[in-house]
mmCIF file of C-alpha atoms in Angstrom:
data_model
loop_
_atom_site.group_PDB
_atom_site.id
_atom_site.type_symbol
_atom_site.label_atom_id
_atom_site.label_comp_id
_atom_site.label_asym_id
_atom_site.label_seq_id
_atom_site.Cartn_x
_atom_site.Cartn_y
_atom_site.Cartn_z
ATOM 1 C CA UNK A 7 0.503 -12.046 17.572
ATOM 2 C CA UNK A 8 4.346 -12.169 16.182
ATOM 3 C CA UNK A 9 3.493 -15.753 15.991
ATOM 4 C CA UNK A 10 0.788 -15.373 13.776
ATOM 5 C CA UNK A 11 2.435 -12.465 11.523
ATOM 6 C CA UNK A 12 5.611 -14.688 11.053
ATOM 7 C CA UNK A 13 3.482 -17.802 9.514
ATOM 8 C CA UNK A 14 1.153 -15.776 7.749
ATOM 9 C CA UNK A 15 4.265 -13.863 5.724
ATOM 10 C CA UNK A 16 5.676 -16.919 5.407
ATOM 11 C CA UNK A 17 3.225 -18.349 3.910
ATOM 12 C CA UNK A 18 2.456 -14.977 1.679
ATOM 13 C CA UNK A 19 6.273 -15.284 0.287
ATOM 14 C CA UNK A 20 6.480 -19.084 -0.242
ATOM 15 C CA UNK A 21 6.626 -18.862 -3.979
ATOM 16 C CA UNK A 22 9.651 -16.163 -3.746
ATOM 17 C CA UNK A 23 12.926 -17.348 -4.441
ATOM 18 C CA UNK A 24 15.802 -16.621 -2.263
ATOM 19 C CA UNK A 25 18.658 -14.733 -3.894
ATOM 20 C CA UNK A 26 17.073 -14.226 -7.184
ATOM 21 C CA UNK A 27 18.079 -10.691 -8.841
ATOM 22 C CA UNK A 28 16.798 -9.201 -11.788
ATOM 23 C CA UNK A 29 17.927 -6.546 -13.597
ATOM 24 C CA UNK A 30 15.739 -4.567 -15.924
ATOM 25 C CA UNK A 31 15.850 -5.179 -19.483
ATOM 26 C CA UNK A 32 15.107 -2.106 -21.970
ATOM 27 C CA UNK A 33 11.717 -3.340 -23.287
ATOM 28 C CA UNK A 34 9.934 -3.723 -20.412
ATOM 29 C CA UNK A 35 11.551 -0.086 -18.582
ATOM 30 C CA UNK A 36 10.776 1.864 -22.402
ATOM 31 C CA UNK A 37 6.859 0.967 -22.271
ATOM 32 C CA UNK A 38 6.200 2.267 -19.289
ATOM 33 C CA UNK A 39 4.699 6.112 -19.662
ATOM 34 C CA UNK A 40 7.151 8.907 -19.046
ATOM 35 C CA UNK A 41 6.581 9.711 -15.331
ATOM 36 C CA UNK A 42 6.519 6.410 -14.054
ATOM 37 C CA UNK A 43 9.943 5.577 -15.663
ATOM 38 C CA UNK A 44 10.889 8.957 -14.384
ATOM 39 C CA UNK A 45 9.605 7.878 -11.194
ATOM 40 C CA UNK A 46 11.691 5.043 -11.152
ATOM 41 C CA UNK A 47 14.593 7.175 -11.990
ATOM 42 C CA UNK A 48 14.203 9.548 -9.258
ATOM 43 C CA UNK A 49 14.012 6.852 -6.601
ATOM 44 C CA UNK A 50 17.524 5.654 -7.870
ATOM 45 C CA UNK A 51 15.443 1.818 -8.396
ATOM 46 C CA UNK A 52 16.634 1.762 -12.409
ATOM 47 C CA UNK A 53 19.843 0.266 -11.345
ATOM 48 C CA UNK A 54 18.406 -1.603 -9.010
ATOM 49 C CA UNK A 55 16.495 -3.706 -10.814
ATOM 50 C CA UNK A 56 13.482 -6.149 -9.621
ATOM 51 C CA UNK A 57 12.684 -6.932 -6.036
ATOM 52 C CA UNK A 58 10.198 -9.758 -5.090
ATOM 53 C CA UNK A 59 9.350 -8.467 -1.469
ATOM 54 C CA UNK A 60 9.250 -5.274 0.495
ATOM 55 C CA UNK A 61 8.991 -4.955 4.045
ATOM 56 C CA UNK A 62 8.015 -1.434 5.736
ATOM 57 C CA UNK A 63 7.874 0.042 9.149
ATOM 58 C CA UNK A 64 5.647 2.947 9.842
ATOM 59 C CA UNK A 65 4.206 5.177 12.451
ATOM 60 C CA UNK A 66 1.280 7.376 12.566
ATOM 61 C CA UNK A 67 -1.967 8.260 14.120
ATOM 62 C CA UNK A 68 -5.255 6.983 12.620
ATOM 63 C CA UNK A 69 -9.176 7.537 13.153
ATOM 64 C CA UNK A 70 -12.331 5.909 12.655
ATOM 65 C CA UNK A 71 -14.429 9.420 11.552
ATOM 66 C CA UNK A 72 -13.538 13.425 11.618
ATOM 67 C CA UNK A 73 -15.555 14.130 15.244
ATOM 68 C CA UNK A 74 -13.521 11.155 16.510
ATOM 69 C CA UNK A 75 -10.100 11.706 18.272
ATOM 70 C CA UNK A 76 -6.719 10.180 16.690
ATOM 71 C CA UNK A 77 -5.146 6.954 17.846
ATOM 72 C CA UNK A 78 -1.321 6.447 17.694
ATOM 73 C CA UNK A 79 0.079 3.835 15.727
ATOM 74 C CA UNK A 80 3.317 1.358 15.104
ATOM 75 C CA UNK A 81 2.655 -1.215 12.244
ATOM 76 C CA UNK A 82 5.111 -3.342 9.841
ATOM 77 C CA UNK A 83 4.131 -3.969 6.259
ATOM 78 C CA UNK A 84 4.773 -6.952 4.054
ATOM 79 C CA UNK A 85 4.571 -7.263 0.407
ATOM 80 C CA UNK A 86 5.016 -9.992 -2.362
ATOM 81 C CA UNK A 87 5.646 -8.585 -5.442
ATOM 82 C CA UNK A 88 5.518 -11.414 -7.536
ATOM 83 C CA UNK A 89 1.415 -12.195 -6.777
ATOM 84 C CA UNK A 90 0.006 -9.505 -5.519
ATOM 85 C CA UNK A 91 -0.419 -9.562 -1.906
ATOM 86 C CA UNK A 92 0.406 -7.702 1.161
ATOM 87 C CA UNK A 93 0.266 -7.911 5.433
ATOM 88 C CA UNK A 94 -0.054 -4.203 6.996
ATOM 89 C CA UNK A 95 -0.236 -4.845 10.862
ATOM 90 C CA UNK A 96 -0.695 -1.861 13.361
ATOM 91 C CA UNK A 97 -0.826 -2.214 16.691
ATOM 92 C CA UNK A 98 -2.697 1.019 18.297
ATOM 93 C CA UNK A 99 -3.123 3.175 21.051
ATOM 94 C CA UNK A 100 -7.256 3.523 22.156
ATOM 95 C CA UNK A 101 -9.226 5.438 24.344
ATOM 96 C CA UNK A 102 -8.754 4.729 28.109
ATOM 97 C CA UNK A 103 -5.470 2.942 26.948
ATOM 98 C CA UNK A 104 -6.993 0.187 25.863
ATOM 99 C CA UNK A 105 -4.617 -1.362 22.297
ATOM 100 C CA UNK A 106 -5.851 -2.462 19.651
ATOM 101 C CA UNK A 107 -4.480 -4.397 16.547
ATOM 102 C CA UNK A 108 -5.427 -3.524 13.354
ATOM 103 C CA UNK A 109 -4.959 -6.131 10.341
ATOM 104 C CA UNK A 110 -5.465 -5.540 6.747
ATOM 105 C CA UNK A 111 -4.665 -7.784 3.540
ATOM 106 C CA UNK A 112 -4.831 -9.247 0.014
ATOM 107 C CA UNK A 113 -3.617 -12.910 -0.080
ATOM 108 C CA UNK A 114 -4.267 -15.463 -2.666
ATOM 109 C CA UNK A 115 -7.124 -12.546 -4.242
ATOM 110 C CA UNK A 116 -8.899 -12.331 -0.802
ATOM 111 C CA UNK A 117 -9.179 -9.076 0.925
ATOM 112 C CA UNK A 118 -9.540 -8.656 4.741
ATOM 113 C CA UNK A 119 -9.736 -5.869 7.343
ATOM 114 C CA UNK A 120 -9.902 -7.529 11.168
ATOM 115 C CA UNK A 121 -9.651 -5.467 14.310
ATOM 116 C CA UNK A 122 -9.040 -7.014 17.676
ATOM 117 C CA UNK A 123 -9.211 -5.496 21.068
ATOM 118 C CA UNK A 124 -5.595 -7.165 21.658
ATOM 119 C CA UNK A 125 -6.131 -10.529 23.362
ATOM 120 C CA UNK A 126 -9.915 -10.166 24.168
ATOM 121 C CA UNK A 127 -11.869 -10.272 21.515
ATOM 122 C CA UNK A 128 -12.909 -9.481 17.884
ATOM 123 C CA UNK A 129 -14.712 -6.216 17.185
ATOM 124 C CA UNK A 130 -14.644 -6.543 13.151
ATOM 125 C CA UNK A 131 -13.437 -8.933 10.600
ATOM 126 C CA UNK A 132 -14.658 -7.630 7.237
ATOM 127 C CA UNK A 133 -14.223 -9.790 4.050
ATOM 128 C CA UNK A 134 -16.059 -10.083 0.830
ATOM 129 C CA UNK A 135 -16.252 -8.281 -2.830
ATOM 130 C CA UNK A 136 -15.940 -5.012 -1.833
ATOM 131 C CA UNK A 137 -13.294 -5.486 0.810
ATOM 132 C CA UNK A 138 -10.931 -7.275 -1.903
ATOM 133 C CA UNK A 139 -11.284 -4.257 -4.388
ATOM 134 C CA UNK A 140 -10.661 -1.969 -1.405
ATOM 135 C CA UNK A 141 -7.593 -4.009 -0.293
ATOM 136 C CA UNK A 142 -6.135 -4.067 -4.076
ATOM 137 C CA UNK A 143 -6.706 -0.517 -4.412
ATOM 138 C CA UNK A 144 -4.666 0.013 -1.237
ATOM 139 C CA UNK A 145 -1.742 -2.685 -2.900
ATOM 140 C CA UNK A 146 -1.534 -0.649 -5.750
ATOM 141 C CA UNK A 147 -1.129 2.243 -4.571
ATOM 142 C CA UNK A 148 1.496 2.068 -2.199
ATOM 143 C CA UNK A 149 3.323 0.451 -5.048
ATOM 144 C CA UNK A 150 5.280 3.867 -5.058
ATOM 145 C CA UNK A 151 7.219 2.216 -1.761
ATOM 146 C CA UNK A 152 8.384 -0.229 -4.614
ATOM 147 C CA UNK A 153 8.924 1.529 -7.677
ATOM 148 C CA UNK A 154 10.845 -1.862 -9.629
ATOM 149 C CA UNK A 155 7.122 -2.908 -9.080
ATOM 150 C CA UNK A 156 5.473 -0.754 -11.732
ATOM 151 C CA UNK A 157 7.202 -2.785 -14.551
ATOM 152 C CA UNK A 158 5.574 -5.870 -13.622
ATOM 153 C CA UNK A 159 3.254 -7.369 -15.534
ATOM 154 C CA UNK A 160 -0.436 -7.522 -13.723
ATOM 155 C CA UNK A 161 -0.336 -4.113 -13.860
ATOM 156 C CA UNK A 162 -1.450 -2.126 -16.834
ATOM 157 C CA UNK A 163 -0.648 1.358 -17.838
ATOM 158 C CA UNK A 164 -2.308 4.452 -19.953
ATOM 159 C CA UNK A 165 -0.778 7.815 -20.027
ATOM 160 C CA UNK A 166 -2.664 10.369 -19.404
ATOM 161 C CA UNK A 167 0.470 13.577 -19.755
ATOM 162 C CA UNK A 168 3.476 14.065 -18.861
ATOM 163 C CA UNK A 169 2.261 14.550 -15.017
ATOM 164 C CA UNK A 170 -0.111 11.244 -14.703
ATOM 165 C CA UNK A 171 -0.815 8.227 -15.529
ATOM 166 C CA UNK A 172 -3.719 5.721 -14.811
ATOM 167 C CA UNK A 173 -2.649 1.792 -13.324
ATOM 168 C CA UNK A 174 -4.852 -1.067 -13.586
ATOM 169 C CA UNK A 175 -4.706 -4.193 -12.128
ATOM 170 C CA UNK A 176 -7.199 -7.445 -13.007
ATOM 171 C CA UNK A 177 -6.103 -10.094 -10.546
ATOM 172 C CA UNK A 178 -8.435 -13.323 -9.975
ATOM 173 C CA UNK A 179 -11.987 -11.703 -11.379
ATOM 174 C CA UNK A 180 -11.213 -8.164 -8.696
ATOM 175 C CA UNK A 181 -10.342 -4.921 -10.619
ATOM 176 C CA UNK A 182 -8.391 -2.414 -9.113
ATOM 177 C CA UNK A 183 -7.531 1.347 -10.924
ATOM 178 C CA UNK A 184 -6.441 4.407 -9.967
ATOM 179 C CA UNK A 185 -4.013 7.448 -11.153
ATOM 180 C CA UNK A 186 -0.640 8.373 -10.282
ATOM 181 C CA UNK A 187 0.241 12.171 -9.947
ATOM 182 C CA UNK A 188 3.838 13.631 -10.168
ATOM 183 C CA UNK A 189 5.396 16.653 -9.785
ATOM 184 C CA UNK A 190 7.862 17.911 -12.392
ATOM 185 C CA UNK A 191 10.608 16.437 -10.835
ATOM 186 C CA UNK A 192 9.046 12.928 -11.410
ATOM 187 C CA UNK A 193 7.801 12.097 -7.487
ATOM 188 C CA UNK A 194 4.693 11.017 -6.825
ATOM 189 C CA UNK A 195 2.446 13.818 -5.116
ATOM 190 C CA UNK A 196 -0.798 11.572 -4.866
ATOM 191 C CA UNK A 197 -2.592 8.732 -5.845
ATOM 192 C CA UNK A 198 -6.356 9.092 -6.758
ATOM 193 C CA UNK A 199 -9.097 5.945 -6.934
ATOM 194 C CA UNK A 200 -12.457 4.903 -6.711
ATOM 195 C CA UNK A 201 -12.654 2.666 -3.814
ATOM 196 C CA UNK A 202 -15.217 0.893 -1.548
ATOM 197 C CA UNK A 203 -15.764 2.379 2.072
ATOM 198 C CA UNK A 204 -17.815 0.441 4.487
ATOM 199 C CA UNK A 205 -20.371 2.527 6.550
ATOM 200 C CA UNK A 206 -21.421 -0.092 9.330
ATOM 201 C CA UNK A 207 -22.949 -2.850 7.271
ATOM 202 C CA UNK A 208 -22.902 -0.863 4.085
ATOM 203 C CA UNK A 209 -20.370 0.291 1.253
ATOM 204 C CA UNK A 210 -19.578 3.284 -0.749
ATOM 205 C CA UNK A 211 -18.116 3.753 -3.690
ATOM 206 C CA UNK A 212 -16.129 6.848 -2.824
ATOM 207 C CA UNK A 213 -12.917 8.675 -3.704
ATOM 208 C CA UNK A 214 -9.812 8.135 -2.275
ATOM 209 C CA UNK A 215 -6.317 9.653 -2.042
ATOM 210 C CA UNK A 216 -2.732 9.210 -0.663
ATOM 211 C CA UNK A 217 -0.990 13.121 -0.967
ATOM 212 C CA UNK A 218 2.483 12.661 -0.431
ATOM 213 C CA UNK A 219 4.488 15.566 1.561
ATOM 214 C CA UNK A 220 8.006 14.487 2.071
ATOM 215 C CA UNK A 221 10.436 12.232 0.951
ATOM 216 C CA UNK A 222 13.528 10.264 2.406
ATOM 217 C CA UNK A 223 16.168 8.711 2.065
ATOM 218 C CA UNK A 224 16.367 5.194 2.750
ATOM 219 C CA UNK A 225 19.600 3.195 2.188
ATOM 220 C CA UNK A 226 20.209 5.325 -1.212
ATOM 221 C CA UNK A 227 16.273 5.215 -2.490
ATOM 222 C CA UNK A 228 14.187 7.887 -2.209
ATOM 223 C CA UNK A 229 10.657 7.236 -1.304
ATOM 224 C CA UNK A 230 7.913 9.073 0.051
ATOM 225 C CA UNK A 231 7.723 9.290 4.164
ATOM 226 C CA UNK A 232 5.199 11.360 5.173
ATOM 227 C CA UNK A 233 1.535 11.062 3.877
ATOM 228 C CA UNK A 234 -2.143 10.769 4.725
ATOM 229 C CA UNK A 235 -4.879 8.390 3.905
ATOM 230 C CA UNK A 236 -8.066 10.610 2.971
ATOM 231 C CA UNK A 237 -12.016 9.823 1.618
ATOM 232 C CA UNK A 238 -12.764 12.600 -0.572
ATOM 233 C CA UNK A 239 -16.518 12.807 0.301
ATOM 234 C CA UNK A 240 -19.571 15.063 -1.174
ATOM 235 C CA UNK A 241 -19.400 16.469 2.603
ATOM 236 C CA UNK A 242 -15.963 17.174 3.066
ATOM 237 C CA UNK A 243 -12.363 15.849 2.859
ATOM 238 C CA UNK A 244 -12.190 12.920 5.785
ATOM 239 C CA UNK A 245 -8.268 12.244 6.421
ATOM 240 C CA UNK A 246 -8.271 9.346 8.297
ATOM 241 C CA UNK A 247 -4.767 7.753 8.702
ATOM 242 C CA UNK A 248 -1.046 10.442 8.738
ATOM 243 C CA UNK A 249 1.648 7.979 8.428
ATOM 244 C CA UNK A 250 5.147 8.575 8.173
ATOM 245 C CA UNK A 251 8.007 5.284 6.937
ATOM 246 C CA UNK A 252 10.644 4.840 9.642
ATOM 247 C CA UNK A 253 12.377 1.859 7.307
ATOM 248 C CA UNK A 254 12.231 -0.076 4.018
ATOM 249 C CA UNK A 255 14.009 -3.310 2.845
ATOM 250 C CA UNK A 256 13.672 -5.110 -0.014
ATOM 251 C CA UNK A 257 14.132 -8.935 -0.825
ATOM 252 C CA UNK A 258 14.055 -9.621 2.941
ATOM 253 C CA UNK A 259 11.171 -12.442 2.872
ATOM 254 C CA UNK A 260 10.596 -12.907 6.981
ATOM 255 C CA UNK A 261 9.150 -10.225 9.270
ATOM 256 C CA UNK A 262 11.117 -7.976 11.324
#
């Protein structure tokens, strides 16, 4: 499976450009609405400048439905900032002890959610319309793990007040939207979208949400490290994935 990872992130960041540092210019920080660039502030990333990848490592415990028990998790994260696209790969704990790897992605405007019963066989591998709005949706919001990110230029802003503001991304015909929420400090408490939800061979058009509960420190920039993955639904909030970040690195373009 490292095999596999390694190419396809490879492949994902062959457009970056190795040693390449940006720094940002006034123009493009001074458009941005007031809590994002306070955001950016916060996180100590305005003297940083631009970064063209991120890579993450996270634990956590996930779940397919509220009456079904929670699954343990380890997963790395890859993202190109420069095009859009990102790698999350989990590798989980099951029932009975059986593992499972869990793969979800937006490459080259394709979105894709596969889950293998780890070197047996396939039990989903989910692409299509709705699954590429669902994976940018996901892309843009964990943007706040790369706040240099929010300058760049496929994604749109309108302010909302001094507490939120809406981001938009059109990439390759698949619109993605949702609202940042900050706290009067200028972190981001939660992120708030429309986004599809598949229901066996159905979808959804549901609410979504990341709340944020803690931040940490990570090699001087503070991002959030504990938060949940949750379907607001007419029947009731369904969290569905707690993760917490164990690492972040920036402008490292291989896997760990």
């Amino acid at each position: 499976m490292q095999g596999n990872l390694s190419r396809n992130v490879a492949e994902m960041n062959r457009n970056l450009k190795p040693g390449l540092k940006r720094t940002f210019s006034d123009d493009e920080f001074q458009w941005l609405p007031a809590p994002v660039r306070k955001y950016i502030e916060f996180s100590g990333f305005r003297d940083r400048g631009h970064v063209q990848s991120t890579r993450l490592k996270q634990k956590g415990m996930f779940r397919t439905g509220i009456n079904t028990g929670w699954m343990p998790f380890k997963a790395e994260e890859y993202f190109n900032l420069a095009t859009p696209s990102y790698i999350w790969n989990a590798r989980m704990k099951g029932p009975m002890g059986f593992t499972f790897n869990n793969l979800e992605q937006f490459l080259d405007g394709e979105g894709r959610v596969n889950i293998r019963l780890i070197n047996l066989f396939t039990i989903a591998d989910s692409v299509g319309n709705e699954i590429n709005q669902g994976e940018l949706i996901r892309f843009l919001g964990e943007l706040m793990w790369t706040p240099s990110a929010f300058v760049e230029k496929y994604i749109h802003w309108k302010p909302i007040d001094d507490r939120s503001a809406q981001a938009t991304i059109d990439y390759r015909d698949i619109k993605a939207s949702g609202t940042f929420h900050f706290d009067s400090q200028g972190k981001i408490i939660n992120f708030t979208a429309k986004r599809y939800r598949s229901a066996g061979k159905y979808f959804f058009f549901d609410d979504w949400s990341t709340p944020v509960y803690k931040y940490s420190n990570f090699n001087g920039i503070r991002l959030p490290s504990d938060l949940e993955y949750v379907w607001n639904l007419n029947t009731g909030e369904l969290i569905y994935t707690r993760a917490e970040l164990l690492s972040a690195e920036y402008d490292v373009h291989g896997i760990y």
